[in-house]
XYZ file of C-alpha atoms in Angstrom:
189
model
C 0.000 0.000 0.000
C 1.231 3.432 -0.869
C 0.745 6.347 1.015
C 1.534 9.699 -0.594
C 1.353 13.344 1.122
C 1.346 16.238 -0.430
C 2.559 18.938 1.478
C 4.885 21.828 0.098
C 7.840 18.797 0.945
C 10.451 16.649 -0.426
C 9.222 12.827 -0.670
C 11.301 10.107 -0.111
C 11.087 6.344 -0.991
C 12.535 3.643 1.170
C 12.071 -0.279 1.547
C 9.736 -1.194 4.961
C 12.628 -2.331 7.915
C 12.815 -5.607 8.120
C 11.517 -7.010 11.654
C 14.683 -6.810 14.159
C 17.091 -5.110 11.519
C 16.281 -1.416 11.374
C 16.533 0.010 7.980
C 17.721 -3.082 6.172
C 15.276 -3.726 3.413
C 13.168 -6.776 3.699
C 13.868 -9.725 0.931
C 10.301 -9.558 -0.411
C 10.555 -6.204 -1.048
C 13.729 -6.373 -3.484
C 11.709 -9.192 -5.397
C 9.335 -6.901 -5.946
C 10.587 -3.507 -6.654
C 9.131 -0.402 -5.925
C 5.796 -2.049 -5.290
C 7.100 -2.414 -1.453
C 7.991 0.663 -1.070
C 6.970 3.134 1.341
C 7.209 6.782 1.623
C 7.949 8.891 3.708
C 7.721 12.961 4.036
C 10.513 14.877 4.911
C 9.068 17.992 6.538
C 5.275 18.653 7.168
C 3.167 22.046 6.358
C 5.456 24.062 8.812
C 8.170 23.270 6.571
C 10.507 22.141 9.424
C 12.147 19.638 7.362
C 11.474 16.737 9.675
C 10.659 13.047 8.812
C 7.323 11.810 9.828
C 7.264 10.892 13.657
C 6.867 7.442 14.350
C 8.590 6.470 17.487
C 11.018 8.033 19.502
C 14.618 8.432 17.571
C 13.010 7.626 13.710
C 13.906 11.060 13.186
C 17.371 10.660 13.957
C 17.710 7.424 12.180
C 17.642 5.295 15.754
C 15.905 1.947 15.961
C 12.332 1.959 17.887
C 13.667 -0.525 20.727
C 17.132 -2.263 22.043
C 20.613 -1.272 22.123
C 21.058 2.365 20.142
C 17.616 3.535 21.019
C 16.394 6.502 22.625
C 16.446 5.730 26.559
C 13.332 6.475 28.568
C 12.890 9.848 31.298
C 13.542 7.179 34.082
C 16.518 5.211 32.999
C 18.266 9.173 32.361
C 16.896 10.355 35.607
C 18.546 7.858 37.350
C 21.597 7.981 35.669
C 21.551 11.420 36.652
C 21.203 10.743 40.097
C 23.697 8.161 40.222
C 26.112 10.756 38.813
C 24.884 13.710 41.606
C 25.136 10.799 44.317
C 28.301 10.127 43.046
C 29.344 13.909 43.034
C 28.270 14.659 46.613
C 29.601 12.213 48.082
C 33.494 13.067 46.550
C 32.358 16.556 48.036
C 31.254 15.900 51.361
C 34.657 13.917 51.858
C 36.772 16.438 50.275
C 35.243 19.127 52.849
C 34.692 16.520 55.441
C 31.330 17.901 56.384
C 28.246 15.586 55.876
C 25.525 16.639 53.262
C 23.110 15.982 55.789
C 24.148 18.966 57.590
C 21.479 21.853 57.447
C 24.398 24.405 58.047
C 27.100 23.014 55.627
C 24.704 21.890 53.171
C 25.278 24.947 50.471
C 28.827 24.936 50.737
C 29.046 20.881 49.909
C 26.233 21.519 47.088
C 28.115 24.086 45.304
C 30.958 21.532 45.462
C 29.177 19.128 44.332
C 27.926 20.869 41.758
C 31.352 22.057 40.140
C 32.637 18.510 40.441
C 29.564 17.270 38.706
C 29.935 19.624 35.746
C 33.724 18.386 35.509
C 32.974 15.440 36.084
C 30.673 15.352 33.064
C 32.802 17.011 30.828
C 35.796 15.007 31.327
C 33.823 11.807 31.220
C 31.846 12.378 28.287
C 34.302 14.098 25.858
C 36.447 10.269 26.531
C 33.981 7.696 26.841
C 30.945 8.967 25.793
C 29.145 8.339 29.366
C 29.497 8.638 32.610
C 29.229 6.098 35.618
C 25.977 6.676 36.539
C 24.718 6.543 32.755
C 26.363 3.222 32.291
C 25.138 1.442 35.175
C 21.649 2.536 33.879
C 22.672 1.653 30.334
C 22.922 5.511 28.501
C 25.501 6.588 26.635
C 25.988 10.330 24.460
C 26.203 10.214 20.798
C 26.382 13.226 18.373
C 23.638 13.506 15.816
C 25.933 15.405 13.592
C 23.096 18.367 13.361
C 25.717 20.833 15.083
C 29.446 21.986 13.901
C 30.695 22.062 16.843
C 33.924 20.280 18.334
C 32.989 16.968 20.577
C 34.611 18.750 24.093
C 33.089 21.681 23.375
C 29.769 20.148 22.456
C 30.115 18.262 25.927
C 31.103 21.581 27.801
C 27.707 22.984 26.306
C 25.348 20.032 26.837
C 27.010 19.922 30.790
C 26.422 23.725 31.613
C 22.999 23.643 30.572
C 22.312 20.332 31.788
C 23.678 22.075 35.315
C 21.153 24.708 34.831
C 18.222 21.972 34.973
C 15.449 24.127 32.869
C 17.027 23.181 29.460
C 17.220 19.472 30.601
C 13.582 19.207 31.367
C 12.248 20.332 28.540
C 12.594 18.303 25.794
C 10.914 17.574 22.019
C 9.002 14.229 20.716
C 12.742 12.483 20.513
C 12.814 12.918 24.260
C 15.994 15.442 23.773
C 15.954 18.085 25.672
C 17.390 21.499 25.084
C 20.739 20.880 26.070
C 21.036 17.847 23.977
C 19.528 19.722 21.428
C 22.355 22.732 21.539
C 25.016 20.369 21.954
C 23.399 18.399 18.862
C 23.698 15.250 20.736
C 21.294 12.465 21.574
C 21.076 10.243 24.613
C 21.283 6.507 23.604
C 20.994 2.940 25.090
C 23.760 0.550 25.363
């Protein structure tokens, strides 16, 4: 079945994903040609440019489920907690006051804070995650939308992430602002 839209868009033809192997056309449809073809609009009647949303990460070319798909809000929160838990805790014993403290509790935050943006920078320009996000099975990947250097991409995505409003809100992909900045995407291992 064909399915054509016309908007004021370019329109693409590519063979239906096989089940299991993302974007590998399926058998029958090289037997038959064209005739298994589907299509799919690049951009919509805002002109944006975007493919047709699907599932979370078709736009970027990610697969809907497994390894190298977009992680959910959970598995990143707690990967970001891991990493803050992490953070505070180098903090509190590099000050040697407890984070529990009412009265010591800004000083060890801002700590904390400064080692978690280092922290993240360091980490994700070299391995492309950090502790937390492993253990919860996220990594960083480029999307290749921005020109910028890899360090300084991370340096970008980190201070915003530290800012917390740009991480929260986030598009259809589930990437939020500072991923989108950085032109990065979070990704499962």
């Amino acid at each position: 079945m064909r399915v054509y839209t016309a908007y004021a868009s370019i329109t693409v033809r590519r063979s239906e994903p096989a089940r299991g192997r993302p974007n590998v056309p399926s058998e029958a449809g090289r037997d038959r040609g064209a005739a298994a073809d589907n299509v799919v609009t690049m951009g919509n009647m805002g002109g944006t440019g975007d493919v047709e949303f699907r599932y979370r990460g078709n736009r970027l070319g990610m697969p809907e489920e497994g390894p190298g798909s977009v992680p959910g809000v959970g598995r990143r929160l707690l990967g970001v907690f891991l990493d803050w838990v992490l953070c505070l805790g180098v903090a509190s014993m590099a000050t040697g006051v407890s984070p529990a403290d009412p009265q010591a509790a800004n000083s060890v935050s801002g700590l904390a804070l400064l080692i978690f943006a280092l922290y993240n920078i360091v980490l994700l320009t070299l391995i492309g995650t950090t502790v937390g996000k492993r253990i919860v099975g996220v990594g960083v990947a480029a999307t290749g939308e921005r020109p910028l250097p890899w360090p300084a991409a991370m340096a970008l995505r980190t201070v915003l992430l530290c800012l917390v409003v740009p991480a929260v809100i986030y598009d259809r992909d589930l990437r939020g602002l500072h991923d989108r900045a950085a032109g990065t995407v979070s990704r499962r291992y």
